[in-house]
Each structure stands twice: as structure tokens, then as C-alpha cells.
XYZ file of C-alpha atoms in Angstrom:
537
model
C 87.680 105.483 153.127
C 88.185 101.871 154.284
C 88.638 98.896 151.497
C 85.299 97.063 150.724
C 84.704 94.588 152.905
C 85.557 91.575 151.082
C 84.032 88.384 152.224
C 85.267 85.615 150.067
C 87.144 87.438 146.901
C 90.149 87.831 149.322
C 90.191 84.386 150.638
C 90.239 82.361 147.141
C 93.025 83.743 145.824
C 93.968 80.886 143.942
C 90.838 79.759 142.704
C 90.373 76.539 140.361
C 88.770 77.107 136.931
C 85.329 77.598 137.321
C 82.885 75.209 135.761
C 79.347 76.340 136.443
C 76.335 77.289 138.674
C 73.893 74.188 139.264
C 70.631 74.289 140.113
C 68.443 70.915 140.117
C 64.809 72.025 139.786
C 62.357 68.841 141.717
C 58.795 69.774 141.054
C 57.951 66.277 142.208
C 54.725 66.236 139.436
C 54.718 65.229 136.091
C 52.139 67.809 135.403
C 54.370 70.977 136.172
C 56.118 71.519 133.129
C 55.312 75.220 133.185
C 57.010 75.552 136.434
C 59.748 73.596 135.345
C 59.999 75.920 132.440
C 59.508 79.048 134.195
C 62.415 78.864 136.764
C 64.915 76.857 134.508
C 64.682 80.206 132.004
C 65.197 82.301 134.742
C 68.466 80.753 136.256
C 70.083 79.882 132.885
C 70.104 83.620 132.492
C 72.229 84.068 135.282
C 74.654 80.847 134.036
C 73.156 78.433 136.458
C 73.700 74.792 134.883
C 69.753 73.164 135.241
C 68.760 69.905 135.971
C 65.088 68.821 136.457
C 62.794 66.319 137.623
C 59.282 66.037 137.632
C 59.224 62.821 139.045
C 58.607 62.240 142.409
C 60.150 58.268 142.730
C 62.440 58.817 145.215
C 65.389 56.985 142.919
C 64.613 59.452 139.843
C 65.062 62.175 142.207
C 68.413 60.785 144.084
C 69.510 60.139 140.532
C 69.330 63.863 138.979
C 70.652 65.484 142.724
C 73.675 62.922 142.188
C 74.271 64.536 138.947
C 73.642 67.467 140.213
C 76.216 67.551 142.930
C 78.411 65.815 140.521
C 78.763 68.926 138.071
C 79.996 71.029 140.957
C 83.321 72.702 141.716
C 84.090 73.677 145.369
C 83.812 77.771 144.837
C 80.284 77.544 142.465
C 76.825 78.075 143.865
C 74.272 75.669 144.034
C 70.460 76.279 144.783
C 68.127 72.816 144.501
C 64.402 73.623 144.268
C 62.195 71.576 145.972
C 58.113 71.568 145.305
C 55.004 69.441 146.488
C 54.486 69.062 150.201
C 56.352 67.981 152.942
C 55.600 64.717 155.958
C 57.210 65.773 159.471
C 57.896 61.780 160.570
C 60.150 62.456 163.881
C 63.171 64.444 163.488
C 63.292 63.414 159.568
C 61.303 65.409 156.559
C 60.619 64.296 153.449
C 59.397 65.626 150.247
C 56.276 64.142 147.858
C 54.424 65.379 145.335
C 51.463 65.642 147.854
C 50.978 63.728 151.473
C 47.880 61.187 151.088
C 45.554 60.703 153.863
C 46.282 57.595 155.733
C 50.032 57.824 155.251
C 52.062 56.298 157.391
C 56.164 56.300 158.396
C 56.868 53.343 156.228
C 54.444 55.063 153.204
C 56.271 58.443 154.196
C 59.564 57.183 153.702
C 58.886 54.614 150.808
C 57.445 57.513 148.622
C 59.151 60.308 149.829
C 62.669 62.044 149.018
C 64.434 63.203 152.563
C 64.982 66.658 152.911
C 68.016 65.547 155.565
C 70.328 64.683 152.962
C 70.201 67.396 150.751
C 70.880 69.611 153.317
C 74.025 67.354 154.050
C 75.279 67.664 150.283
C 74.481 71.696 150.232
C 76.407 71.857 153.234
C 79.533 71.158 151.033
C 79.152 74.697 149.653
C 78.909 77.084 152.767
C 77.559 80.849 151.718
C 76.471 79.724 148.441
C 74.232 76.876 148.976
C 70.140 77.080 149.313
C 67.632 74.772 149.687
C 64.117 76.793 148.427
C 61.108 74.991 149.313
C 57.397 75.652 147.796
C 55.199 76.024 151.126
C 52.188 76.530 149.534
C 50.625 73.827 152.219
C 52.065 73.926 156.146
C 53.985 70.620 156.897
C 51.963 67.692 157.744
C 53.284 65.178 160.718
C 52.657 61.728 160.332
C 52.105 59.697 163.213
C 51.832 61.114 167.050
C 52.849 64.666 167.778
C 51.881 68.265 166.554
C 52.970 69.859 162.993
C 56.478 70.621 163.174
C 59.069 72.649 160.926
C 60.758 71.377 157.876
C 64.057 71.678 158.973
C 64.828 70.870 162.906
C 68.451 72.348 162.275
C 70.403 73.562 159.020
C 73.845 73.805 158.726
C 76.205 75.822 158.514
C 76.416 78.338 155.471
C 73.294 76.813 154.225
C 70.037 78.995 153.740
C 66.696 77.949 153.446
C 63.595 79.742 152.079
C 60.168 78.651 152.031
C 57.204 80.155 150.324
C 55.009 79.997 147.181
C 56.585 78.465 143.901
C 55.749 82.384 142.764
C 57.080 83.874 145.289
C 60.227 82.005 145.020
C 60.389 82.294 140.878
C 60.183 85.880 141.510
C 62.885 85.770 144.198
C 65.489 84.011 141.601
C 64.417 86.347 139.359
C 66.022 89.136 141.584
C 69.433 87.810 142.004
C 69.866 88.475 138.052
C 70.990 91.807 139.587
C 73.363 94.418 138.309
C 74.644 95.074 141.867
C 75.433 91.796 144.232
C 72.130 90.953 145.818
C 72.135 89.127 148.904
C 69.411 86.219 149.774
C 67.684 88.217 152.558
C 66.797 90.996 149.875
C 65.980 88.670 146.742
C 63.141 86.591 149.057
C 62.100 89.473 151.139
C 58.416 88.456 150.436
C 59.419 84.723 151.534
C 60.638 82.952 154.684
C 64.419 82.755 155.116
C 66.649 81.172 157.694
C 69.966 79.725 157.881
C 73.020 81.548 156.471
C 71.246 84.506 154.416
C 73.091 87.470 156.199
C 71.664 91.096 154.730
C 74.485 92.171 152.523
C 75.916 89.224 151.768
C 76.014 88.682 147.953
C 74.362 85.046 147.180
C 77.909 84.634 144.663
C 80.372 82.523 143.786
C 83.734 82.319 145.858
C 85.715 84.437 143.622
C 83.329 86.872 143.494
C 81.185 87.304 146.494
C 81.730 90.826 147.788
C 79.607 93.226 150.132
C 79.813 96.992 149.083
C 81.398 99.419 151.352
C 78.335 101.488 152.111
C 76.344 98.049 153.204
C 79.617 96.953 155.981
C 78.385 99.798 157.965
C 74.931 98.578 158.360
C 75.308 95.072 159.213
C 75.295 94.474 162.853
C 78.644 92.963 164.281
C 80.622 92.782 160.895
C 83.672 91.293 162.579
C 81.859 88.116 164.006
C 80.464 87.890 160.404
C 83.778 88.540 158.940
C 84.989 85.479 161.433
C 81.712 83.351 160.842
C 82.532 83.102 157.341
C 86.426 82.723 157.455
C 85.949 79.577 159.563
C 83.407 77.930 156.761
C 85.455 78.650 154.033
C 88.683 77.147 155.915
C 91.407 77.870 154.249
C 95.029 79.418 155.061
C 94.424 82.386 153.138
C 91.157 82.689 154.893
C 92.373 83.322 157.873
C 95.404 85.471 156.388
C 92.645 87.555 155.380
C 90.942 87.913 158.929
C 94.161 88.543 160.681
C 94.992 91.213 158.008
C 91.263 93.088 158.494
C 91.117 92.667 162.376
C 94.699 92.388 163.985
C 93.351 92.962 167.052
C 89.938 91.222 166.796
C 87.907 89.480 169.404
C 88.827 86.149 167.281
C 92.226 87.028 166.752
C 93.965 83.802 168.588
C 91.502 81.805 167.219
C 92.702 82.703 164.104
C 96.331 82.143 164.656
C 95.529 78.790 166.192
C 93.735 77.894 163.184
C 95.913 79.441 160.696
C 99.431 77.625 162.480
C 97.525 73.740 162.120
C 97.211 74.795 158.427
C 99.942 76.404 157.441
C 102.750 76.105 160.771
C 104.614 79.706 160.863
C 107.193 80.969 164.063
C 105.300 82.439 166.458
C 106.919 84.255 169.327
C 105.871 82.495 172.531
C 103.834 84.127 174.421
C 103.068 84.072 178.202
C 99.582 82.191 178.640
C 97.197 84.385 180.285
C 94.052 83.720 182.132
C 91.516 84.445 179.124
C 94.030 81.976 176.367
C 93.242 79.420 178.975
C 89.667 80.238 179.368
C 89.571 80.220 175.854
C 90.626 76.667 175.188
C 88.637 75.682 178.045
C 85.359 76.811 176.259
C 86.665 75.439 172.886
C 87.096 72.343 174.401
C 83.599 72.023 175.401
C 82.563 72.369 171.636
C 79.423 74.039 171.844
C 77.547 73.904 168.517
C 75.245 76.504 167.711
C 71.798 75.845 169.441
C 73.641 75.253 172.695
C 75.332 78.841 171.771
C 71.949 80.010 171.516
C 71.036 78.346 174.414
C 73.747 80.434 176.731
C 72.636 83.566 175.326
C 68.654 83.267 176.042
C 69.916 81.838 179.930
C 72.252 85.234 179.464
C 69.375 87.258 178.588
C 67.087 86.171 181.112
C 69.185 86.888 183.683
C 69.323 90.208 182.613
C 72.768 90.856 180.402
C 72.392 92.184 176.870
C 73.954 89.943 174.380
C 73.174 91.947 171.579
C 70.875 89.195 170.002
C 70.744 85.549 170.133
C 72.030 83.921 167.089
C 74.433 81.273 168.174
C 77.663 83.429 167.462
C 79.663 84.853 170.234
C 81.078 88.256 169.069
C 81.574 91.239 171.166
C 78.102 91.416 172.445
C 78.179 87.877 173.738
C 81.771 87.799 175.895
C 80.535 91.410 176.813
C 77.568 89.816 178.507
C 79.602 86.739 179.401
C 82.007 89.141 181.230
C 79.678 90.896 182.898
C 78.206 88.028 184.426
C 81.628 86.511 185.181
C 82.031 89.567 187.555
C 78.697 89.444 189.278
C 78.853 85.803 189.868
C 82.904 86.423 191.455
C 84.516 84.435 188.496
C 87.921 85.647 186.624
C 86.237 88.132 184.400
C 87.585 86.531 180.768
C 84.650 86.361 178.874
C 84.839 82.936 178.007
C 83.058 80.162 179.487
C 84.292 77.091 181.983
C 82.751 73.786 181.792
C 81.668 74.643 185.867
C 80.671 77.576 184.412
C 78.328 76.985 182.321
C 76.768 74.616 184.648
C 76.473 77.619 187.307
C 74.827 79.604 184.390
C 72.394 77.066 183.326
C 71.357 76.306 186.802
C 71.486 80.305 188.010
C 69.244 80.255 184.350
C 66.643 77.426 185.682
C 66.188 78.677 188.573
C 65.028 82.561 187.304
C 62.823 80.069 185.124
C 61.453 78.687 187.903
C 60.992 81.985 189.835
C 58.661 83.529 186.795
C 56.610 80.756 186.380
C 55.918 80.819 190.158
C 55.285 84.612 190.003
C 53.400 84.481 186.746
C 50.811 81.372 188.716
C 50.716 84.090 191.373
C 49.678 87.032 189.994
C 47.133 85.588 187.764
C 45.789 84.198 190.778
C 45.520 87.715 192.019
C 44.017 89.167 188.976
C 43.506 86.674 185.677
C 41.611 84.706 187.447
C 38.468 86.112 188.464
C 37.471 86.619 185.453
C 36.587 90.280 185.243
C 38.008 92.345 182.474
C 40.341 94.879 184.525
C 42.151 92.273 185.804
C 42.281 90.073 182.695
C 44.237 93.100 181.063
C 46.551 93.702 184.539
C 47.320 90.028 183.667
C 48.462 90.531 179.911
C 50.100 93.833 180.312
C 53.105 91.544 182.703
C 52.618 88.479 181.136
C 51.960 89.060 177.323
C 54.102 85.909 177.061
C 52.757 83.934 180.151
C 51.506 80.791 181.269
C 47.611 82.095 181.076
C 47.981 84.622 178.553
C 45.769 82.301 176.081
C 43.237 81.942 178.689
C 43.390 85.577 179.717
C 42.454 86.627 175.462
C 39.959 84.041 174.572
C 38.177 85.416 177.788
C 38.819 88.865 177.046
C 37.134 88.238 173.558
C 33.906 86.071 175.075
C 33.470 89.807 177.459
C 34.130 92.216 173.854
C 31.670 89.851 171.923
C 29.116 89.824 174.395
C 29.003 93.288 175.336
C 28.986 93.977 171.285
C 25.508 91.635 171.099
C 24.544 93.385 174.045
C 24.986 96.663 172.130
C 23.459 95.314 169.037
C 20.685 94.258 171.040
C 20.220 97.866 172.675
C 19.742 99.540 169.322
C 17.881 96.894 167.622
C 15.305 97.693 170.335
C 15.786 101.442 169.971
C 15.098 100.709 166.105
C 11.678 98.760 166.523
C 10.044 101.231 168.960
C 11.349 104.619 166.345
C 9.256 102.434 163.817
C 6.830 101.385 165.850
C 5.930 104.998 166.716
C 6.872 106.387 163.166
C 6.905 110.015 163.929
C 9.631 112.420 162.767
C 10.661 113.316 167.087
C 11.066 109.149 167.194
C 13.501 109.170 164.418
C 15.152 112.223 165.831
C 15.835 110.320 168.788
C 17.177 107.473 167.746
C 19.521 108.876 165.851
C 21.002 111.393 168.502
C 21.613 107.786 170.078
C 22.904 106.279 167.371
C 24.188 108.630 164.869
C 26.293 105.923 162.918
C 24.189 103.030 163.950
C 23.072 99.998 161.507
C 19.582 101.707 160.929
C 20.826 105.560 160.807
C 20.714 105.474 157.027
C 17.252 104.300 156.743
C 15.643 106.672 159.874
C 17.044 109.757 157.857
C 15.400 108.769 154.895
C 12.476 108.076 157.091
C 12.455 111.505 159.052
C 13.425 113.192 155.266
C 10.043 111.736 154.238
C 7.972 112.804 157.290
C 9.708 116.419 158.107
C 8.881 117.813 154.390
C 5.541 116.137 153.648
C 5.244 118.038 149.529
C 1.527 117.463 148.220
C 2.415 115.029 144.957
C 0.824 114.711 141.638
C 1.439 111.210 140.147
C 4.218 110.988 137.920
C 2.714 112.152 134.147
C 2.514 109.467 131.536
C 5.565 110.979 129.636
C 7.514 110.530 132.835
C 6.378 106.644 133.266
C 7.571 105.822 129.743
C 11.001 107.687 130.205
C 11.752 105.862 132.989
C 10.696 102.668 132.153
C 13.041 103.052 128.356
C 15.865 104.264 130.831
C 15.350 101.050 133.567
C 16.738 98.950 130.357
C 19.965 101.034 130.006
C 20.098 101.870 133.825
C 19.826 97.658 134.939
C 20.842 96.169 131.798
C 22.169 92.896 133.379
C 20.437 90.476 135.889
C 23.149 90.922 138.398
C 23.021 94.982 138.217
C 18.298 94.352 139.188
C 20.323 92.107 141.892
C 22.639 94.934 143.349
C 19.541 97.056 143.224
C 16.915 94.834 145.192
C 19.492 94.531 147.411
C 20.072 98.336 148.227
C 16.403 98.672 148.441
C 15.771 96.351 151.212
C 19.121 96.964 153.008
C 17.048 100.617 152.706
C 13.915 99.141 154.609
C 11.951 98.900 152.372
C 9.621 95.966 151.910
C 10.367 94.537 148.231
C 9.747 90.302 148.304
C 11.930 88.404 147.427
C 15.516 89.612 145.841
C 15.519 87.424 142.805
C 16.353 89.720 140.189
C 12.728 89.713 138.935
C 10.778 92.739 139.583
C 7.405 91.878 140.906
C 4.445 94.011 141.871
C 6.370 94.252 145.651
C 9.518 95.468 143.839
C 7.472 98.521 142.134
C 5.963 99.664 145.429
C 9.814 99.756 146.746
C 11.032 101.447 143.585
C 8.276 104.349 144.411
C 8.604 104.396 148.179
C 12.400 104.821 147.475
C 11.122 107.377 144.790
C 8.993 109.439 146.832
C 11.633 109.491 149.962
C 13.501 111.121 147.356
C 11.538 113.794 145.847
C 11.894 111.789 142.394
C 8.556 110.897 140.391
C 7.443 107.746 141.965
C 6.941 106.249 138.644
C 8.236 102.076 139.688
C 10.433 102.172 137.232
C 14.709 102.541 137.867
C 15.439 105.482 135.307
C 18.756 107.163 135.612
C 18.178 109.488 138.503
C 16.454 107.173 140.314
C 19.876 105.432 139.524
C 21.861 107.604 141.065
C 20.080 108.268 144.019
C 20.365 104.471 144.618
C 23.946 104.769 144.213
C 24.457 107.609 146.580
C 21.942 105.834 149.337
C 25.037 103.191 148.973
C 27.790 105.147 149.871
C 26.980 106.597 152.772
């Protein structure tokens, strides 16, 4: 059985005193002291040190996440808890208790508290920093432009998770744990991005281990493994890698590293063609969205990458490799600066070649219209150019051939009536056996197959029914219900007010008489029932 995989207990192995967990709670309202109150008990349970604000000046709230940030040690965790709603004004967010109509940059940024920032400080604390956000409104953009997302990019080792205030209450409520819970799994029913990698214990430095049995099911360990030993930094970081993967895929990265921190004799080595590919892709310092941006041009083109997430592991130089070879290149795995410029152009161009086959074929197909060919259309291009066009078209044809339907059997249902004969009623519901009106033409061909000579209903039987009606429909809202089931029955009641006029009595018996009950006007308990079972079927 291998070790657990220890993610940061084996890189701080000289830890500094701890001094605690903070978490600075900014409801941004005065009002939400129940909020406040809520979440604060539930992270002092776990030993988080809370600060709140329910004000939402923008120096009050620079004020407590200066304290905040001040009550931190380098290995602790740190959470900050933003509510109200959030103005999209460029690339920049901000935070207010709510976004007024009519608000403007200058208002925006006058009134508001910039999310930018915050994510600048958190970033201080990679793998156990988060940023929740209440979302219980979408963002709103302020000035020209469409609605955007909070956050244009987070970074690195920071998570972020938006959602309702109880959504996210309930999610801080599951890291109080007995096993090491990671982010991903305590806001499953919220939005999470950023560093929140399944497995992962949210934990301090000192602590933060993933169980052995959990290793195995996260996808590319070792680039994980490497992700986080180059955000926590240190010398004994990238001891630890080294000792775990001597024969990684980041292994001379990791010697590199660990000689600038901590110079040790190294044999020299002969340089070989992938060490110098290597430091030629280093040098071009790709950050993370233009990592992501080589493996979507990667994918499109065909290679598997093994996802697109802005790390290169295995999958990644796999894919790299592979189209190294195709393209004649020294097959290395890591990228030139010409390189990449072949690959982004090679990438354009495919671009370029869909959109001109995607115009094409809906031109052969999409674009007439017709319903076959609207479906050809989406079945290549579920992504495309037209696909919009090709389902809001789609949806006129379904809607109008449902009215058409509707139409068909509302006519089918006016001449059965018309005629009012049991073989008219038969008919219409061979045709439409689970149509609108089927209910009411069986209770209409029930009437006129078995035609029973009646007595009226004795006086005994009047007076039972009408004691029962006041048991039966002893609220307003239960003479409601049944008005309601009597006319959705057919039958001809006036007006469904509750109040049971001389109209309403001739229903009550009609219904009555369809069912072989005493038609005495009045709803006594099987008359009850029967209305009941007419409304389940």
C-alpha cells in the first residue's frame, strides 16, 4: 500500500506556531444580523477567528478586511464572505448592499467595495483561501456591454463559490467534518471555480492531507501534486515532489527550482533537446488562460489533452508531442516560441474552415426552413453559428402543429356534442382516447349507454345530503375546488364564486345522475368522492 498522498503536511515541516483561522463575514446590510449570526456560530465551531461587517461604506469594510488579513499567519485558512449584489463596470467588480437603478461607474465605485482586491490579499494563502459570494441576484453591468461574471480571472490557489447565503451557510456547515472535506464536496449544491480540486482537504498547511483511497480517483495526481508544490514554494516543497515522483514529468523543473532555493551539487548533465525545449517554453511564461488557450487550439485540431484546465501534465506534452511529430518538429513535448505561433495559426485556420463549412451546410439544409433539415442542421452543428436560429424555428413548427392539433380535436369535441348520441362519443374518443375532453365524453356516453328509469331522490335522502354538504365543503376554498371540478366536468354551473346558486344545484345533480348517485343538489359524502375520483383521472 502506497503512503497517503500528502499535499501540504509534508512540505511544512517546520511550521510557525499557529495563531488562528479568520473569516471576515461582509453582509453589506445593517439589517442582516441573523445572517451575521448564523454563519459566525458556524465557523467559530470549527476555530475560525470572525470578524463582521454589516456596513456597506466601502472604508468600514476595507477597515475590518485589514484586520482581517492582519490576524493571519502564512499556513492558516482564510474564507471572507461576501453578500448583497455585485456591478460588472469593465474588467473591475464591486460589491454593495444592492445596485440602484441609474448607477453609474463613478456611483459604482464610490459606493461599492472591489471584489479585485480581495482576491489579491486571498491570494497570499494559496489552497486555503476562498472568496464565497451570495448570488442570490445575477451580476448587473453598469454602463455599455452585456452582464458579465464576477470574477474575469482568479488566482492561483484561490477558490471561489457563488450561490445563496443558504446554500453557502450550509456549505460551511459541512467542512465541520470528522474526515478532511474538500471545497468541491462541502458546496456541491453551489458554484465553484478556482483552486477547489475534489479531494483536496480545505485545511490548514500543517494539516491538509488527501486520504489514500481518494489519490486514486483524482485525475492526473502528479500535475496536482506539482500544481500545489509550486504555490506553496518552499525548499522542502519541492524535496517533497522529488521524493514522491523521481522520475516525474516535472522532475527538472523541480530541481531547477529547488537549486535557486536551496543551491546543492548537481552532477552536470549533457543538455538534451527536450531541457532546451523546456526552457524555451518557460521562457515564454505562459500564464494559465494562454495554457488553456493551447490546449482548446490542441483539441480542435484533433489531439486529446486530457482536459483543458491550464496545467500541462502528461496529457498535455502527450498531445503536444503528438502534434510536434505530425507537424515535422523535434518531438519534445514542449513548446517553441515559433511554435506556438505555427499552432495558433494551424488553430485559426481549422477555425476558419468550420465556420465556412458550418455557413455551408446550413445553406444546404437550415435554411429552408423545413423541419428535416432544421434537425440535419443541429445534429452537426449543436454548437454552430445558426444553431439558435435553427431551435427557435424548430419550436415556432412544434407550437404550431400543437394548435393545429388542439384545433383538430376541439372541432372533433363540438360536433360529438353537437350530435350527443352515445356512437358520437364513441368516436371521438377512439380518436382521442387521452384527449382534453375524454374525461367528460365518458361520463357523457356513461349517461346515455345505461339510461336507469329514476325516482327523485326521497326527502330523507335530500336532508342527509344537505347535513353532510356542511362537513363534506366546510371551507369556502374546498365549494371553490368543487365548482371548479364541475365545470372542468362540462357541466354548466355560473359563475365559480364559491356561492352555490340555483345553476350550481342543477350541476351538482347532472354530476349526480351521470353517476348513479341520488340527484339530490346537495355535495354529501359520496357525491364527495365521486368528485374526487372524476379528479384523478
Amino acid at each position: 500500500m502506497p503512503r497517503p498522498y500528502l499535499i501540504a503536511a509534508a512540505l511544512c515541516l517546520s511550521a510557525a506556531p499557529a495563531l488562528a483561522d479568520v473569516a471576515i463575514l461582509l453582509t453589506m446590510d445593517a439589517t442582516e444580523r441573523r445572517t451575521e449570526r448564523q454563519v459566525t456560530r458556524v465557523l467559530e465551531r470549527q476555530g475560525f477567528e470572525v470578524l463582521a461587517q454589516r456596513s456597506a461604506a466601502p472604508d468600514a469594510v476595507t477597515e475590518t478586511l485589514a484586520a482581517g488579513f492582519e490576524a493571519l499567519s502564512p499556513e492558516e485558512r482564510v474564507i471572507v464572505f461576501m453578500a448583497g449584489q455585485t456591478a460588472v463596470v469593465g474588467a473591475r467588480s464591486y460589491q454593495l448592499s444592492r445596485v440602484p437603478d441609474g448607477a453609474n461607474a463613478f456611483s459604482v465605485a464610490r459606493d461599492g467595495v472591489e471584489i479585485g482586491p480581495v482576491l489579491d490579499a486571498l491570494a497570499g494563502y494559496p489552497g486555503r483561501a476562498a472568496l464565497l459570494v451570495s448570488s442570490e441576484a445575477d451580476p448587473v453591468r453598469v454602463g455599455p456591454g452585456v452582464v458579465e461574471a464576477r470574477v474575469a480571472e482568479l488566482p492561483a490557489g484561490v477558490a471561489l463559490v457563488e450561490g445563496s447565503v443558504a446554500g453557502l451557510r450550509q456549505g460551511l456547515a459541512a467542512l465541520a467534518s470528522d474526515e478532511p472535506v474538500s471545497l468541491a464536496r462541502a458546496f456541491a449544491a453551489s458554484e465553484v471555480s478556482g483552486y477547489a480540486p475534489e479531494g483536496v482537504a480545505f485545511a490548514r498547511a500543517v494539516a491538509a492531507a488527501m486520504p489514500e483511497e481518494a489519490a486514486e480517483d483524482v485525475p492526473d495526481a502528479e500535475a496536482l501534486f506539482w500544481e500545489i508544490t509550486q504555490q506553496i514554494g518552499t525548499a522542502d516543497a519541492f524535496r517533497a515532489y522529488l521524493a514522491r515522483h523521481p522520475d516525474g514529468a516535472f522532475q527538472a523543473q523541480a530541481e531547477r527550482r529547488l537549486a535557486a532555493l536551496a543551491p546543492v551539487i548537481i552532477p552536470p548533465t549533457e543538455e538534451t533537446p527536450e531541457a532546451r525545449a523546456e526552457a524555451a517554453e518557460a521562457a515564454l511564461a505562459l500564464d494559465r488562460n494562454e495554457r488553456r488557450g493551447v490546449q482548446q487550439d490542441l483539441v480542435l485540431l484533433g489531439y486529446n489533452t486530457r482536459g483543458v484546465d491550464g496545467i500541462f501534465g502528461p496529457g498535455s506534452r502527450g498531445a503536444i508531442r503528438s502534434w510536434q511529430e505530425a507537424r515535422g518538429f523535434e518531438s519534445t513535448g514542449y513548446l517553441t516560441g515559433n511554435q506556438l505561433v505555427a499552432l495558433r495559426n494551424q488553430a485559426e485556420t481549422r477555425r476558419e474552415e468550420i465556420a465556412a463549412e458550418d455557413e455551408a451546410f446550413w445553406a444546404r439544409t437550415g435554411a429552408s426552413g423545413a423541419e428535416a433539415d432544421l434537425r440535419a442542421y443541429l445534429e452537426r452543428y449543436p454548437q454552430g453559428r445558426f444553431a439558435e436560429t435553427a431551435r427557435a424555428d424548430l419550436a415556432d413548427i412544434e407550437g404550431a402543429r400543437r394548435a393545429e392539433a388542439e384545433a383538430v380535436e376541439r372541432a372533433a369535441w363540438n360536433e360529438a356534442r353537437a350530435a350527443d348520441r352515445p356512437a358520437a362519443y364513441r368516436d371521438f374518443l377512439r380518436r382521442f382516447p387521452d384527449g382534453r375532453f375524454a374525461e367528460e365524453a365518458r361520463a357523457r356516453l356513461a349517461g346515455r349507454e345505461a339510461p336507469q328509469p329514476r325516482r327523485g331522490p326521497s326527502d330523507d335522502q335530500v336532508a342527509q345530503d344537505r347535513a353532510q354538504e356542511g362537513e363534506v365543503l366546510a371551507n369556502p376554498i374546498a365549494r371553490l375546488l368543487a365548482e371548479r371540478q364541475l365545470a372542468a366536468l362540462g357541466l354548466d354551473i355560473g359563475p365559480i364564486d364559491g356561492r352555490f346558486t340555483n345553476a350550481t344545484r342543477r350541476g351538482i345533480r347532472a354530476f349526480q345522475e351521470s353517476r348513479n348517485l341520488p340527484a339530490t343538489g346537495f355535495v354529501g359524502r359520496a357525491t364527495g368522492v365521486a368528485l374526487l375520483a372524476s379528479a384523478t383521472r
